[in-house]
Amino acid sequence: MPNTKYLGDATKSNWVSSGQPVAFENSVLLTMAQGTVGTLLASTSYMWYGKVAATLKTSRTAGVVTAFILLSDVKDEIDFEFVGTDLGTAQSNYYFQGITNYNNEVNISVSDTFGTYHTYEIDWTPESITWSVDGVAHRTKKRSDTWNATSNQFHFPQTPARIQLSLWPAGLSSNGKGTVDWAGGLVDWNSPDIKNAGYFYAMVNEVNVQCYDPPAGAKISGKTSYIYDSTAGTNNTVETTDKPTVLKSQLGTGTNMDAGAPSGTASASAGVSTSEIPTVPGLTGGGTGSNGLRGGDSGSSGSSGSSESSAAPVATPESTGFHGFSQNPGSSTSSTLRSERLLQGSLLAALVAIVGMLMM
């Protein structure tokens, strides 16, 4: 379903899209024609820890980036990214609340990402993240190794996230030099793929999702949606509720879900211009996570001992066993950030027929 039509009811579609996905030979092409910012697919449901695997072929050529990521609404992020000039490397990465730390990236060697299907897997628990390729684990990051002494908290992805698959032009002259250099240079719009197919493309064959149970100590009062009960945006501020997620129109927001609803009067959406109409968060097609910043462009530094989160809540560095953890015990802040759709845990296994996303 196009993101401009999606109103928050995850029963209507498993995926929402921006750009132009194309069904091709039991796969989906993520396309990027000249003059566009590519294609992005996002799951309509969220997962709060679990295992997700995508079988895909990447795109190629300088400036062209393929991505398979988990991204939360507070910009916790776990990545596989593929630069089109390096078809022998999968970049593994993670971010905490969008804080840029280029030391988090680790390269994984893989053969011909453009010509060969590989299965890339992210296994995310409250205690660790493991990146695997074709069933072989190549990297594990422990939460206990992400402690930031300055902000006094773990810089570890910990909030409900959506699955995203994207193809985007990092190599645009309008992007920062660091991003362009990281992407291998400017996009060549006269490349063979553009001449022969009319667009760059990546091919997604299958996505397999297994959700884990909520972490120990999670606040559960329903099974429909996630909300944050504090602006801290950490795992202990997440609550599973029965609050609604469906907007009445594209003018709706998390704090005014009825905005723009038909009322029989001309003033139903008065004062709201079309430029203010929101779409699903993260579905602009113009890059992934951290606002697409890569390779040394300006952004908050997240290196250990830095001061990017001096106002962050106090954490308790516990790391014993497979369980939940607390970043902000005793928080009394009650402002709700937004409602989110829940993908229920309990070791749910879901094999997503990827072509089905185009049939909604």
mmCIF file of C-alpha atoms in Angstrom:
data_model
loop_
_atom_site.group_PDB
_atom_site.id
_atom_site.type_symbol
_atom_site.label_atom_id
_atom_site.label_comp_id
_atom_site.label_asym_id
_atom_site.label_seq_id
_atom_site.Cartn_x
_atom_site.Cartn_y
_atom_site.Cartn_z
ATOM 1 C CA MET A 1 0.000 0.000 0.000
ATOM 2 C CA PRO A 2 1.366 3.495 -0.823
ATOM 3 C CA ASN A 3 2.340 5.387 2.318
ATOM 4 C CA THR A 4 0.113 8.289 1.267
ATOM 5 C CA LYS A 5 -2.934 5.997 1.668
ATOM 6 C CA TYR A 6 -1.941 4.223 4.877
ATOM 7 C CA LEU A 7 -3.823 5.414 7.979
ATOM 8 C CA GLY A 8 -2.354 3.121 10.628
ATOM 9 C CA ASP A 9 -4.476 -0.034 10.271
ATOM 10 C CA ALA A 10 -1.912 -2.826 9.954
ATOM 11 C CA THR A 11 -4.663 -5.345 9.107
ATOM 12 C CA LYS A 12 -5.079 -3.626 5.732
ATOM 13 C CA SER A 13 -1.520 -4.246 4.537
ATOM 14 C CA ASN A 14 1.692 -5.853 5.771
ATOM 15 C CA TRP A 15 3.820 -3.208 4.039
ATOM 16 C CA VAL A 16 3.658 0.420 2.986
ATOM 17 C CA SER A 17 5.791 1.955 0.266
ATOM 18 C CA SER A 18 7.157 5.150 -1.143
ATOM 19 C CA GLY A 19 8.688 5.298 -4.593
ATOM 20 C CA GLN A 20 8.008 2.588 -7.164
ATOM 21 C CA PRO A 21 8.220 -1.090 -6.138
ATOM 22 C CA VAL A 22 7.766 -3.488 -9.087
ATOM 23 C CA ALA A 23 6.787 -7.179 -9.020
ATOM 24 C CA PHE A 24 9.256 -9.286 -11.027
ATOM 25 C CA GLU A 25 9.738 -13.087 -11.108
ATOM 26 C CA ASN A 26 8.435 -13.816 -7.588
ATOM 27 C CA SER A 27 10.476 -10.956 -6.195
ATOM 28 C CA VAL A 28 10.002 -7.246 -5.677
ATOM 29 C CA LEU A 29 12.238 -4.711 -7.369
ATOM 30 C CA LEU A 30 13.130 -1.623 -5.402
ATOM 31 C CA THR A 31 13.605 0.848 -8.243
ATOM 32 C CA MET A 32 15.325 4.208 -8.593
ATOM 33 C CA ALA A 33 14.882 6.113 -11.837
ATOM 34 C CA GLN A 34 16.640 9.376 -12.602
ATOM 35 C CA GLY A 35 15.011 12.293 -10.828
ATOM 36 C CA THR A 36 13.663 10.136 -7.987
ATOM 37 C CA VAL A 37 14.923 9.355 -4.495
ATOM 38 C CA GLY A 38 14.372 5.626 -4.871
ATOM 39 C CA THR A 39 11.983 3.185 -3.221
ATOM 40 C CA LEU A 40 11.370 2.340 0.411
ATOM 41 C CA LEU A 41 9.231 -0.459 1.885
ATOM 42 C CA ALA A 42 8.338 -0.541 5.579
ATOM 43 C CA SER A 43 6.419 -3.096 7.601
ATOM 44 C CA THR A 44 3.184 -1.760 9.048
ATOM 45 C CA SER A 45 3.743 -3.728 12.266
ATOM 46 C CA TYR A 46 6.514 -3.170 14.764
ATOM 47 C CA MET A 47 8.761 -5.729 16.442
ATOM 48 C CA TRP A 48 10.230 -5.339 19.923
ATOM 49 C CA TYR A 49 13.133 -7.772 19.764
ATOM 50 C CA GLY A 50 13.202 -10.708 17.402
ATOM 51 C CA LYS A 51 14.890 -12.206 14.379
ATOM 52 C CA VAL A 52 14.353 -10.931 10.835
ATOM 53 C CA ALA A 53 15.972 -12.185 7.649
ATOM 54 C CA ALA A 54 15.781 -10.774 4.123
ATOM 55 C CA THR A 55 16.851 -12.651 1.008
ATOM 56 C CA LEU A 56 17.885 -10.109 -1.603
ATOM 57 C CA LYS A 57 20.203 -8.937 -4.362
ATOM 58 C CA THR A 58 21.563 -5.423 -4.034
ATOM 59 C CA SER A 59 21.832 -2.720 -6.635
ATOM 60 C CA ARG A 60 25.177 -1.485 -7.986
ATOM 61 C CA THR A 61 27.071 1.605 -9.242
ATOM 62 C CA ALA A 62 28.614 4.581 -7.453
ATOM 63 C CA GLY A 63 26.295 6.587 -5.246
ATOM 64 C CA VAL A 64 23.607 3.886 -5.133
ATOM 65 C CA VAL A 65 22.887 2.347 -1.717
ATOM 66 C CA THR A 66 20.719 -0.651 -0.819
ATOM 67 C CA ALA A 67 19.580 -0.998 2.797
ATOM 68 C CA PHE A 68 17.862 -3.552 5.032
ATOM 69 C CA ILE A 69 17.291 -2.083 8.480
ATOM 70 C CA LEU A 70 15.227 -1.965 11.653
ATOM 71 C CA LEU A 71 14.230 1.590 12.595
ATOM 72 C CA SER A 72 12.223 2.792 15.592
ATOM 73 C CA ASP A 73 10.312 6.037 15.921
ATOM 74 C CA VAL A 74 12.999 7.396 18.262
ATOM 75 C CA LYS A 75 15.650 6.451 15.688
ATOM 76 C CA ASP A 76 17.076 3.369 17.313
ATOM 77 C CA GLU A 77 18.444 1.561 14.271
ATOM 78 C CA ILE A 78 20.090 -1.727 13.233
ATOM 79 C CA ASP A 79 21.475 -1.926 9.700
ATOM 80 C CA PHE A 80 22.697 -3.917 6.800
ATOM 81 C CA GLU A 81 23.788 -1.443 4.099
ATOM 82 C CA PHE A 82 25.372 -2.036 0.710
ATOM 83 C CA VAL A 83 27.312 0.517 -1.303
ATOM 84 C CA GLY A 84 27.042 0.010 -5.056
ATOM 85 C CA THR A 85 30.792 0.251 -5.709
ATOM 86 C CA ASP A 86 31.636 -2.534 -3.254
ATOM 87 C CA LEU A 87 29.726 -5.673 -4.160
ATOM 88 C CA GLY A 88 31.842 -7.799 -1.823
ATOM 89 C CA THR A 89 30.840 -6.080 1.411
ATOM 90 C CA ALA A 90 27.804 -5.856 3.664
ATOM 91 C CA GLN A 91 28.102 -3.036 6.188
ATOM 92 C CA SER A 92 26.696 -3.860 9.639
ATOM 93 C CA ASN A 93 25.827 -0.909 11.847
ATOM 94 C CA TYR A 94 23.631 0.310 14.680
ATOM 95 C CA TYR A 95 22.524 3.613 16.216
ATOM 96 C CA PHE A 96 21.001 4.665 19.511
ATOM 97 C CA GLN A 97 18.350 7.362 19.102
ATOM 98 C CA GLY A 98 19.950 8.555 15.866
ATOM 99 C CA ILE A 99 23.222 9.554 17.498
ATOM 100 C CA THR A 100 25.916 9.226 14.843
ATOM 101 C CA ASN A 101 28.920 7.120 15.810
ATOM 102 C CA TYR A 102 30.963 5.926 12.843
ATOM 103 C CA ASN A 103 32.886 3.514 15.084
ATOM 104 C CA ASN A 104 29.755 1.340 15.199
ATOM 105 C CA GLU A 105 30.169 0.106 11.617
ATOM 106 C CA VAL A 106 31.799 -3.255 10.863
ATOM 107 C CA ASN A 107 32.223 -4.655 7.341
ATOM 108 C CA ILE A 108 31.255 -8.241 6.513
ATOM 109 C CA SER A 109 32.721 -9.943 3.441
ATOM 110 C CA VAL A 110 30.206 -11.500 1.046
ATOM 111 C CA SER A 111 30.331 -12.594 -2.593
ATOM 112 C CA ASP A 112 28.736 -10.561 -5.434
ATOM 113 C CA THR A 113 25.818 -8.907 -3.664
ATOM 114 C CA PHE A 114 24.350 -7.774 -7.017
ATOM 115 C CA GLY A 115 24.473 -11.087 -8.906
ATOM 116 C CA THR A 116 23.743 -13.522 -6.061
ATOM 117 C CA TYR A 117 20.868 -13.825 -3.608
ATOM 118 C CA HIS A 118 22.081 -13.850 -0.015
ATOM 119 C CA THR A 119 20.059 -14.065 3.181
ATOM 120 C CA TYR A 120 20.928 -11.305 5.638
ATOM 121 C CA GLU A 121 19.699 -11.803 9.200
ATOM 122 C CA ILE A 122 19.447 -9.559 12.256
ATOM 123 C CA ASP A 123 18.916 -11.329 15.600
ATOM 124 C CA TRP A 124 18.016 -8.683 18.183
ATOM 125 C CA THR A 125 17.573 -9.438 21.884
ATOM 126 C CA PRO A 126 17.620 -7.184 24.954
ATOM 127 C CA GLU A 127 21.228 -8.248 25.503
ATOM 128 C CA SER A 128 22.798 -8.416 22.033
ATOM 129 C CA ILE A 129 22.548 -7.993 18.262
ATOM 130 C CA THR A 130 23.913 -10.617 15.864
ATOM 131 C CA TRP A 131 24.364 -10.019 12.128
ATOM 132 C CA SER A 132 24.453 -13.196 9.990
ATOM 133 C CA VAL A 133 24.810 -13.903 6.264
ATOM 134 C CA ASP A 134 23.531 -17.151 4.754
ATOM 135 C CA GLY A 135 23.155 -18.698 8.187
ATOM 136 C CA VAL A 136 26.661 -17.810 9.399
ATOM 137 C CA ALA A 137 27.021 -15.337 12.267
ATOM 138 C CA HIS A 138 29.635 -12.689 11.418
ATOM 139 C CA ARG A 139 29.217 -10.151 14.206
ATOM 140 C CA THR A 140 27.671 -9.905 17.669
ATOM 141 C CA LYS A 141 27.369 -6.657 19.629
ATOM 142 C CA LYS A 142 26.588 -6.999 23.329
ATOM 143 C CA ARG A 143 24.521 -4.388 25.071
ATOM 144 C CA SER A 144 26.986 -4.462 27.942
ATOM 145 C CA ASP A 145 29.659 -3.123 25.571
ATOM 146 C CA THR A 146 27.644 -0.009 24.634
ATOM 147 C CA TRP A 147 27.775 1.834 27.967
ATOM 148 C CA ASN A 148 28.329 5.582 27.527
ATOM 149 C CA ALA A 149 29.980 7.053 30.601
ATOM 150 C CA THR A 150 29.046 10.641 29.807
ATOM 151 C CA SER A 151 25.330 10.150 29.170
ATOM 152 C CA ASN A 152 25.325 7.377 31.798
ATOM 153 C CA GLN A 153 23.288 4.949 29.740
ATOM 154 C CA PHE A 154 23.583 2.126 27.241
ATOM 155 C CA HIS A 155 23.701 3.333 23.637
ATOM 156 C CA PHE A 156 21.937 0.198 22.428
ATOM 157 C CA PRO A 157 18.851 -0.095 20.161
ATOM 158 C CA GLN A 158 15.978 -0.961 22.491
ATOM 159 C CA THR A 159 12.632 0.372 21.239
ATOM 160 C CA PRO A 160 9.945 -1.126 18.939
ATOM 161 C CA ALA A 161 11.068 -0.922 15.321
ATOM 162 C CA ARG A 162 9.733 -1.439 11.817
ATOM 163 C CA ILE A 163 11.487 -3.412 9.095
ATOM 164 C CA GLN A 164 12.622 -1.267 6.177
ATOM 165 C CA LEU A 165 14.054 -2.204 2.776
ATOM 166 C CA SER A 166 15.230 0.616 0.553
ATOM 167 C CA LEU A 167 17.202 1.783 -2.450
ATOM 168 C CA TRP A 168 18.343 5.404 -2.310
ATOM 169 C CA PRO A 169 20.748 7.829 -4.026
ATOM 170 C CA ALA A 170 23.380 8.698 -1.439
ATOM 171 C CA GLY A 171 25.547 10.048 -4.253
ATOM 172 C CA LEU A 172 23.606 13.214 -5.023
ATOM 173 C CA SER A 173 25.426 16.535 -5.264
ATOM 174 C CA SER A 174 22.906 17.942 -2.777
ATOM 175 C CA ASN A 175 24.100 15.497 -0.107
ATOM 176 C CA GLY A 176 27.035 16.155 2.183
ATOM 177 C CA LYS A 177 30.525 15.341 0.967
ATOM 178 C CA GLY A 178 30.940 12.663 3.618
ATOM 179 C CA THR A 179 27.797 10.864 2.466
ATOM 180 C CA VAL A 180 28.790 11.087 -1.211
ATOM 181 C CA ASP A 181 32.314 9.804 -0.481
ATOM 182 C CA TRP A 182 30.935 6.956 1.628
ATOM 183 C CA ALA A 183 28.619 5.996 -1.240
ATOM 184 C CA GLY A 184 31.499 5.754 -3.714
ATOM 185 C CA GLY A 185 30.880 9.069 -5.486
ATOM 186 C CA LEU A 186 28.115 10.728 -7.439
ATOM 187 C CA VAL A 187 25.413 8.651 -9.113
ATOM 188 C CA ASP A 188 26.062 7.944 -12.802
ATOM 189 C CA TRP A 189 22.655 8.327 -14.422
ATOM 190 C CA ASN A 190 24.108 7.036 -17.709
ATOM 191 C CA SER A 191 25.029 3.653 -16.252
ATOM 192 C CA PRO A 192 24.060 0.393 -18.024
ATOM 193 C CA ASP A 193 21.221 -0.313 -15.603
ATOM 194 C CA ILE A 194 19.628 3.044 -16.342
ATOM 195 C CA LYS A 195 20.076 2.593 -20.097
ATOM 196 C CA ASN A 196 18.816 -1.002 -20.174
ATOM 197 C CA ALA A 197 16.090 -1.056 -17.508
ATOM 198 C CA GLY A 198 15.314 2.625 -17.052
ATOM 199 C CA TYR A 199 16.218 2.515 -13.355
ATOM 200 C CA PHE A 200 18.619 1.141 -10.783
ATOM 201 C CA TYR A 201 17.133 -1.799 -8.896
ATOM 202 C CA ALA A 202 17.576 -4.168 -5.977
ATOM 203 C CA MET A 203 15.658 -7.462 -5.812
ATOM 204 C CA VAL A 204 13.938 -8.671 -2.618
ATOM 205 C CA ASN A 205 12.840 -12.295 -2.698
ATOM 206 C CA GLU A 206 11.700 -13.061 0.842
ATOM 207 C CA VAL A 207 11.430 -11.607 4.337
ATOM 208 C CA ASN A 208 11.159 -13.922 7.354
ATOM 209 C CA VAL A 209 10.185 -12.504 10.761
ATOM 210 C CA GLN A 210 10.266 -14.151 14.190
ATOM 211 C CA CYS A 211 9.196 -11.988 17.143
ATOM 212 C CA TYR A 212 10.411 -12.595 20.681
ATOM 213 C CA ASP A 213 8.344 -12.079 23.814
ATOM 214 C CA PRO A 214 8.442 -8.599 25.344
ATOM 215 C CA PRO A 215 11.376 -8.095 27.723
ATOM 216 C CA ALA A 216 11.001 -9.004 31.375
ATOM 217 C CA GLY A 217 9.364 -6.205 33.309
ATOM 218 C CA ALA A 218 7.679 -4.714 30.242
ATOM 219 C CA LYS A 219 4.570 -2.639 30.931
ATOM 220 C CA ILE A 220 1.681 -4.492 29.293
ATOM 221 C CA SER A 221 -1.909 -3.266 29.524
ATOM 222 C CA GLY A 222 -3.122 -4.435 26.102
ATOM 223 C CA LYS A 223 -2.015 -5.946 22.804
ATOM 224 C CA THR A 224 -2.893 -3.425 20.103
ATOM 225 C CA SER A 225 -0.258 -0.715 20.195
ATOM 226 C CA TYR A 226 2.971 0.572 21.680
ATOM 227 C CA ILE A 227 3.208 3.986 23.280
ATOM 228 C CA TYR A 228 6.015 5.854 25.033
ATOM 229 C CA ASP A 229 5.103 7.248 28.462
ATOM 230 C CA SER A 230 8.170 9.491 28.566
ATOM 231 C CA THR A 231 10.176 11.605 26.150
ATOM 232 C CA ALA A 232 13.259 9.629 27.212
ATOM 233 C CA GLY A 233 12.326 7.118 24.504
ATOM 234 C CA THR A 234 14.078 4.180 26.175
ATOM 235 C CA ASN A 235 12.875 0.599 26.570
ATOM 236 C CA ASN A 236 11.447 1.099 30.056
ATOM 237 C CA THR A 237 9.257 3.957 28.775
ATOM 238 C CA VAL A 238 7.511 1.658 26.258
ATOM 239 C CA GLU A 239 4.061 0.365 27.126
ATOM 240 C CA THR A 240 1.938 -2.167 25.248
ATOM 241 C CA THR A 241 -1.647 -0.885 25.209
ATOM 242 C CA ASP A 242 -5.029 -1.166 23.523
ATOM 243 C CA LYS A 243 -4.973 2.446 22.375
ATOM 244 C CA PRO A 244 -6.130 2.898 18.754
ATOM 245 C CA THR A 245 -3.697 3.393 15.896
ATOM 246 C CA VAL A 246 -5.973 4.292 12.978
ATOM 247 C CA LEU A 247 -6.223 7.905 11.807
ATOM 248 C CA LYS A 248 -9.425 9.287 10.325
ATOM 249 C CA SER A 249 -7.541 10.927 7.456
ATOM 250 C CA GLN A 250 -4.077 11.820 6.233
ATOM 251 C CA LEU A 251 -4.397 15.023 8.256
ATOM 252 C CA GLY A 252 -4.496 13.054 11.496
ATOM 253 C CA THR A 253 -1.659 12.875 14.001
ATOM 254 C CA GLY A 254 -0.888 10.873 17.116
ATOM 255 C CA THR A 255 -2.293 13.677 19.251
ATOM 256 C CA ASN A 256 -5.275 14.439 16.992
ATOM 257 C CA MET A 257 -6.314 11.219 15.302
ATOM 258 C CA ASP A 258 -9.677 12.639 14.145
ATOM 259 C CA ALA A 259 -8.208 15.593 12.240
ATOM 260 C CA GLY A 260 -9.653 15.884 8.751
ATOM 261 C CA ALA A 261 -12.474 13.431 9.445
ATOM 262 C CA PRO A 262 -15.596 13.968 7.299
ATOM 263 C CA SER A 263 -18.018 16.062 9.332
ATOM 264 C CA GLY A 264 -20.422 17.423 6.746
ATOM 265 C CA THR A 265 -18.972 20.892 7.104
ATOM 266 C CA ALA A 266 -16.483 22.739 4.983
ATOM 267 C CA SER A 267 -14.349 23.450 8.026
ATOM 268 C CA ALA A 268 -13.448 19.838 8.790
ATOM 269 C CA SER A 269 -9.862 20.356 7.708
ATOM 270 C CA ALA A 270 -9.779 24.121 7.656
ATOM 271 C CA GLY A 271 -6.458 25.720 8.379
ATOM 272 C CA VAL A 272 -4.413 22.666 7.352
ATOM 273 C CA SER A 273 -2.559 22.933 4.072
ATOM 274 C CA THR A 274 -1.691 19.958 1.901
ATOM 275 C CA SER A 275 1.974 20.585 2.631
ATOM 276 C CA GLU A 276 1.239 19.622 6.256
ATOM 277 C CA ILE A 277 -0.207 16.224 5.384
ATOM 278 C CA PRO A 278 2.019 13.656 7.111
ATOM 279 C CA THR A 279 3.091 10.273 5.833
ATOM 280 C CA VAL A 280 4.357 7.231 7.708
ATOM 281 C CA PRO A 281 7.509 8.161 9.675
ATOM 282 C CA GLY A 282 10.688 7.175 7.855
ATOM 283 C CA LEU A 283 8.979 6.692 4.510
ATOM 284 C CA THR A 284 10.367 9.523 2.429
ATOM 285 C CA GLY A 285 12.633 7.321 0.318
ATOM 286 C CA GLY A 286 15.540 9.701 0.745
ATOM 287 C CA GLY A 287 17.903 7.585 2.781
ATOM 288 C CA THR A 288 17.754 5.500 5.923
ATOM 289 C CA GLY A 289 18.106 6.194 9.605
ATOM 290 C CA SER A 290 19.902 9.171 11.125
ATOM 291 C CA ASN A 291 18.489 11.315 8.315
ATOM 292 C CA GLY A 292 20.755 9.595 5.806
ATOM 293 C CA LEU A 293 23.923 11.048 7.342
ATOM 294 C CA ARG A 294 26.946 8.901 6.606
ATOM 295 C CA GLY A 295 30.694 9.099 6.219
ATOM 296 C CA GLY A 296 31.579 12.101 8.374
ATOM 297 C CA ASP A 297 28.771 14.542 7.598
ATOM 298 C CA SER A 298 27.672 16.838 10.396
ATOM 299 C CA GLY A 299 25.629 15.217 13.136
ATOM 300 C CA SER A 300 25.791 14.370 16.813
ATOM 301 C CA SER A 301 28.818 12.364 17.816
ATOM 302 C CA GLY A 302 28.067 9.219 19.756
ATOM 303 C CA SER A 303 31.522 8.037 20.691
ATOM 304 C CA SER A 304 32.066 6.793 24.223
ATOM 305 C CA GLY A 305 32.649 9.608 26.651
ATOM 306 C CA SER A 306 31.120 12.277 24.415
ATOM 307 C CA SER A 307 28.568 14.810 25.634
ATOM 308 C CA GLU A 308 25.766 14.355 23.142
ATOM 309 C CA SER A 309 23.226 13.234 25.749
ATOM 310 C CA SER A 310 24.169 15.138 28.874
ATOM 311 C CA ALA A 311 20.520 15.360 29.879
ATOM 312 C CA ALA A 312 19.900 11.649 29.378
ATOM 313 C CA PRO A 313 18.409 9.660 32.279
ATOM 314 C CA VAL A 314 20.567 7.648 34.638
ATOM 315 C CA ALA A 315 21.008 3.975 33.742
ATOM 316 C CA THR A 316 21.883 0.874 35.706
ATOM 317 C CA PRO A 317 24.502 -1.236 33.862
ATOM 318 C CA GLU A 318 23.067 -4.720 34.333
ATOM 319 C CA SER A 319 23.862 -7.502 31.896
ATOM 320 C CA THR A 320 23.088 -10.844 33.500
ATOM 321 C CA GLY A 321 21.053 -13.267 31.453
ATOM 322 C CA PHE A 322 18.437 -12.832 28.722
ATOM 323 C CA HIS A 323 15.991 -10.333 30.162
ATOM 324 C CA GLY A 324 14.839 -6.764 29.975
ATOM 325 C CA PHE A 325 16.868 -3.839 31.244
ATOM 326 C CA SER A 326 16.189 -0.411 32.655
ATOM 327 C CA GLN A 327 17.525 2.903 31.385
ATOM 328 C CA ASN A 328 15.472 5.178 33.630
ATOM 329 C CA PRO A 329 14.027 3.571 36.763
ATOM 330 C CA GLY A 330 11.403 5.656 38.473
ATOM 331 C CA SER A 331 10.671 8.037 35.620
ATOM 332 C CA SER A 332 7.561 10.096 36.279
ATOM 333 C CA THR A 333 7.238 11.830 32.905
ATOM 334 C CA SER A 334 3.815 11.116 31.421
ATOM 335 C CA SER A 335 3.814 12.728 27.973
ATOM 336 C CA THR A 336 2.860 10.220 25.283
ATOM 337 C CA LEU A 337 4.937 10.440 22.109
ATOM 338 C CA ARG A 338 2.737 8.412 19.775
ATOM 339 C CA SER A 339 0.772 5.194 19.400
ATOM 340 C CA GLU A 340 2.330 2.394 17.376
ATOM 341 C CA ARG A 341 1.025 -0.846 15.940
ATOM 342 C CA LEU A 342 2.112 -3.963 17.833
ATOM 343 C CA LEU A 343 3.495 -7.106 16.224
ATOM 344 C CA GLN A 344 2.722 -9.495 19.062
ATOM 345 C CA GLY A 345 5.584 -11.584 20.480
ATOM 346 C CA SER A 346 5.465 -15.124 21.859
ATOM 347 C CA LEU A 347 7.911 -16.543 19.345
ATOM 348 C CA LEU A 348 5.628 -15.712 16.447
ATOM 349 C CA ALA A 349 7.074 -16.877 13.141
ATOM 350 C CA ALA A 350 5.840 -15.053 10.057
ATOM 351 C CA LEU A 351 6.977 -15.834 6.551
ATOM 352 C CA VAL A 352 6.098 -12.829 4.419
ATOM 353 C CA ALA A 353 5.400 -13.507 0.768
ATOM 354 C CA ILE A 354 7.208 -10.483 -0.532
ATOM 355 C CA VAL A 355 5.213 -10.115 -3.741
ATOM 356 C CA GLY A 356 2.075 -9.896 -1.640
ATOM 357 C CA MET A 357 3.001 -6.404 -0.563
ATOM 358 C CA LEU A 358 2.203 -5.162 -4.046
ATOM 359 C CA MET A 359 -1.221 -6.766 -4.058
ATOM 360 C CA MET A 360 -2.648 -4.605 -1.271
#
